[in-house]
Amino acid sequence: MDASYARTLWRVIEPVHIISYFAPESVTAAKEIGLRGYWMGYFAMRAAPLGPVGPGVVEATFHGFHPKRVRRAIPDAWTFAAHADVLTARSAAAAAALRRALPEVDGLAPPITELLRRAVEAADGTGRPLFAGNRDLPSPDDPVEALWQAVTALREHRGDGHVAILTAEGLDGPQSNVLASAVMGSPGQWLKDSRGYSDDEWDAAHAALAERGLLASDGTATEEGRAFRQAIEDRTDARAAGPYRALDDPSALYDALLPVAEAVIATGEIPFPNPVGVTRPA
């Protein structure tokens, strides 16, 4: 399997995972267990497989968010909601959202989950904390929750590798977001605001990237910047491809997940372009 196919698979894996960030079911579930506000729900639910960790762990593993944004939610989240309740709520809410998007997902889930689990079991967790935490959670009895959990493990496997590459290339949180916005057309103002950066911090990231020759004076990506970003994406694909080589036919996983991803996208709840940079499946 060519490593670039990992990106093709990402385009159907990512929408199924990130329904949990945008669906009203997740917002409601977080509120019902006692979490306060969208960002507390986001950080607690995504970090929950790591345990009731402190803010430093979340800053390190999530990479792109301002530390102050993290620290407004963590560790307070664990005083408002029991850690076990957060784990239960996040998968139940994701499954409810998937069922709303695609009522027949219950029948589709078991064979898809079997393929996903083969990939998860083949993946190396070294240096991938979010992946390893999700991998080691017990698989839910509910078939749609099990599907979402396996998708999430593979999504975080890719994300952990991506963060490692960004860090190795000397890109901090705001610089990574600014470069992504300039190259991929992600909404810059949205990225700045959602990640919690000030105008001064955002401008400083622009200046640092311009000094490296990655951005022009008007904030657009230079040819060097586009090539640099593409090299990061190519290396991310290469690091993400390993688990899928355990499958006899990775395209079978794509074909099986495609209707689920398309149903999620059809809800209109995931914006395009979006903060994570995923595009619609081909």
Short mmCIF file of N, CA and C in Angstrom, two decimals, residues 136-202:
data_model
loop_
_atom_site.label_atom_id
_atom_site.label_comp_id
_atom_site.label_asym_id
_atom_site.label_seq_id
_atom_site.Cartn_x
_atom_site.Cartn_y
_atom_site.Cartn_z
N ASP A 136 -6.39 1.37 24.34
CA ASP A 136 -6.46 0.53 25.52
C ASP A 136 -7.80 0.61 26.25
N LEU A 137 -8.71 1.46 25.80
CA LEU A 137 -10.05 1.46 26.39
C LEU A 137 -10.78 0.17 26.02
N PRO A 138 -11.58 -0.38 26.92
CA PRO A 138 -12.39 -1.55 26.57
C PRO A 138 -13.33 -1.20 25.40
N SER A 139 -13.46 -2.09 24.47
CA SER A 139 -14.37 -1.84 23.35
C SER A 139 -15.81 -1.86 23.85
N PRO A 140 -16.60 -0.84 23.54
CA PRO A 140 -17.99 -0.82 24.02
C PRO A 140 -18.80 -1.98 23.46
N ASP A 141 -19.81 -2.40 24.21
CA ASP A 141 -20.72 -3.44 23.73
C ASP A 141 -21.62 -2.92 22.61
N ASP A 142 -21.96 -1.66 22.68
CA ASP A 142 -22.81 -1.06 21.65
C ASP A 142 -22.04 -1.02 20.33
N PRO A 143 -22.61 -1.55 19.23
CA PRO A 143 -21.84 -1.65 17.99
C PRO A 143 -21.44 -0.31 17.39
N VAL A 144 -22.27 0.71 17.53
CA VAL A 144 -21.93 2.00 16.95
C VAL A 144 -20.90 2.72 17.81
N GLU A 145 -21.00 2.57 19.12
CA GLU A 145 -19.97 3.11 20.00
C GLU A 145 -18.63 2.43 19.72
N ALA A 146 -18.65 1.13 19.47
CA ALA A 146 -17.41 0.41 19.18
C ALA A 146 -16.80 0.90 17.87
N LEU A 147 -17.64 1.15 16.87
CA LEU A 147 -17.16 1.71 15.60
C LEU A 147 -16.49 3.05 15.84
N TRP A 148 -17.17 3.93 16.56
CA TRP A 148 -16.61 5.27 16.79
C TRP A 148 -15.31 5.20 17.58
N GLN A 149 -15.24 4.31 18.57
CA GLN A 149 -14.03 4.21 19.38
C GLN A 149 -12.84 3.74 18.54
N ALA A 150 -13.05 2.78 17.65
CA ALA A 150 -11.96 2.29 16.81
C ALA A 150 -11.52 3.35 15.81
N VAL A 151 -12.49 4.07 15.22
CA VAL A 151 -12.17 5.18 14.34
C VAL A 151 -11.33 6.22 15.08
N THR A 152 -11.74 6.53 16.30
CA THR A 152 -11.06 7.55 17.09
C THR A 152 -9.62 7.15 17.39
N ALA A 153 -9.39 5.89 17.71
CA ALA A 153 -8.02 5.44 17.98
C ALA A 153 -7.13 5.68 16.76
N LEU A 154 -7.63 5.33 15.57
CA LEU A 154 -6.82 5.51 14.36
C LEU A 154 -6.66 6.99 14.02
N ARG A 155 -7.68 7.77 14.27
CA ARG A 155 -7.57 9.21 14.03
C ARG A 155 -6.50 9.81 14.92
N GLU A 156 -6.47 9.43 16.19
CA GLU A 156 -5.47 9.98 17.11
C GLU A 156 -4.08 9.43 16.80
N HIS A 157 -4.00 8.24 16.23
CA HIS A 157 -2.71 7.71 15.79
C HIS A 157 -2.10 8.65 14.76
N ARG A 158 -2.90 9.04 13.79
CA ARG A 158 -2.41 9.99 12.79
C ARG A 158 -2.06 11.32 13.44
N GLY A 159 -2.94 11.81 14.31
CA GLY A 159 -2.71 13.10 14.94
C GLY A 159 -1.45 13.14 15.78
N ASP A 160 -1.19 12.09 16.53
CA ASP A 160 0.04 12.03 17.34
C ASP A 160 1.27 12.14 16.45
N GLY A 161 1.25 11.43 15.33
CA GLY A 161 2.39 11.50 14.41
C GLY A 161 2.55 12.88 13.81
N HIS A 162 1.43 13.52 13.50
CA HIS A 162 1.46 14.86 12.93
C HIS A 162 2.06 15.86 13.92
N VAL A 163 1.66 15.77 15.17
CA VAL A 163 2.20 16.66 16.20
C VAL A 163 3.70 16.46 16.34
N ALA A 164 4.16 15.22 16.29
CA ALA A 164 5.60 14.95 16.41
C ALA A 164 6.37 15.63 15.28
N ILE A 165 5.81 15.60 14.07
CA ILE A 165 6.49 16.21 12.93
C ILE A 165 6.48 17.73 13.03
N LEU A 166 5.33 18.30 13.40
CA LEU A 166 5.27 19.76 13.58
C LEU A 166 6.28 20.23 14.61
N THR A 167 6.39 19.50 15.71
CA THR A 167 7.32 19.87 16.77
C THR A 167 8.76 19.75 16.28
N ALA A 168 9.06 18.67 15.57
CA ALA A 168 10.42 18.49 15.05
C ALA A 168 10.81 19.59 14.08
N GLU A 169 9.82 20.15 13.39
CA GLU A 169 10.08 21.22 12.43
C GLU A 169 10.07 22.60 13.07
N GLY A 170 9.93 22.65 14.39
CA GLY A 170 10.01 23.92 15.09
C GLY A 170 8.78 24.78 14.97
N LEU A 171 7.63 24.18 14.70
CA LEU A 171 6.38 24.93 14.58
C LEU A 171 5.60 24.81 15.88
N ASP A 172 5.40 25.92 16.56
CA ASP A 172 4.58 25.89 17.76
C ASP A 172 3.10 25.99 17.37
N GLY A 173 2.23 26.08 18.38
CA GLY A 173 0.81 26.06 18.11
C GLY A 173 0.34 27.14 17.16
N PRO A 174 0.59 28.43 17.45
CA PRO A 174 0.11 29.46 16.53
C PRO A 174 0.76 29.40 15.16
N GLN A 175 2.04 29.08 15.09
CA GLN A 175 2.70 28.98 13.78
C GLN A 175 2.11 27.86 12.94
N SER A 176 1.81 26.72 13.57
CA SER A 176 1.20 25.61 12.83
C SER A 176 -0.15 26.02 12.27
N ASN A 177 -0.94 26.73 13.07
CA ASN A 177 -2.26 27.14 12.63
C ASN A 177 -2.19 28.21 11.54
N VAL A 178 -1.29 29.16 11.69
CA VAL A 178 -1.15 30.20 10.67
C VAL A 178 -0.72 29.60 9.34
N LEU A 179 0.25 28.70 9.37
CA LEU A 179 0.73 28.09 8.13
C LEU A 179 -0.37 27.24 7.49
N ALA A 180 -1.10 26.50 8.30
CA ALA A 180 -2.20 25.69 7.77
C ALA A 180 -3.24 26.58 7.10
N SER A 181 -3.55 27.70 7.74
CA SER A 181 -4.53 28.62 7.17
C SER A 181 -4.06 29.17 5.84
N ALA A 182 -2.79 29.55 5.78
CA ALA A 182 -2.25 30.16 4.57
C ALA A 182 -2.18 29.17 3.41
N VAL A 183 -1.86 27.93 3.71
CA VAL A 183 -1.66 26.93 2.66
C VAL A 183 -2.95 26.23 2.26
N MET A 184 -3.75 25.86 3.25
CA MET A 184 -4.91 25.01 2.98
C MET A 184 -6.23 25.75 2.93
N GLY A 185 -6.20 27.03 3.24
CA GLY A 185 -7.44 27.79 3.18
C GLY A 185 -8.33 27.61 4.38
N SER A 186 -7.80 27.07 5.47
CA SER A 186 -8.58 26.98 6.70
C SER A 186 -8.87 28.40 7.18
N PRO A 187 -10.03 28.62 7.79
CA PRO A 187 -10.41 29.98 8.19
C PRO A 187 -9.51 30.54 9.29
N GLY A 188 -8.67 31.52 8.92
CA GLY A 188 -7.67 32.03 9.84
C GLY A 188 -8.25 32.64 11.10
N GLN A 189 -9.28 33.48 10.95
CA GLN A 189 -9.87 34.12 12.13
C GLN A 189 -10.48 33.09 13.06
N TRP A 190 -11.13 32.10 12.47
CA TRP A 190 -11.73 31.03 13.25
C TRP A 190 -10.65 30.25 14.01
N LEU A 191 -9.57 29.92 13.31
CA LEU A 191 -8.49 29.19 13.96
C LEU A 191 -7.92 30.00 15.13
N LYS A 192 -7.68 31.28 14.90
CA LYS A 192 -7.12 32.12 15.95
C LYS A 192 -8.03 32.17 17.17
N ASP A 193 -9.31 32.41 16.90
CA ASP A 193 -10.26 32.56 18.00
C ASP A 193 -10.52 31.23 18.71
N SER A 194 -10.70 30.16 17.94
CA SER A 194 -11.04 28.88 18.56
C SER A 194 -9.87 28.30 19.34
N ARG A 195 -8.66 28.58 18.87
CA ARG A 195 -7.48 28.08 19.58
C ARG A 195 -7.05 28.99 20.72
N GLY A 196 -7.63 30.20 20.78
CA GLY A 196 -7.42 31.04 21.94
C GLY A 196 -6.26 32.00 21.87
N TYR A 197 -5.78 32.35 20.66
CA TYR A 197 -4.62 33.23 20.56
C TYR A 197 -5.05 34.69 20.40
N SER A 198 -4.22 35.59 20.92
CA SER A 198 -4.46 37.02 20.79
C SER A 198 -3.99 37.50 19.42
N ASP A 199 -4.37 38.71 19.07
CA ASP A 199 -3.90 39.30 17.81
C ASP A 199 -2.38 39.40 17.80
N ASP A 200 -1.80 39.79 18.92
CA ASP A 200 -0.34 39.93 18.98
C ASP A 200 0.35 38.59 18.80
N GLU A 201 -0.18 37.54 19.41
CA GLU A 201 0.43 36.21 19.27
C GLU A 201 0.30 35.70 17.84
N TRP A 202 -0.84 35.99 17.23
CA TRP A 202 -1.06 35.57 15.84
C TRP A 202 -0.11 36.32 14.91
#
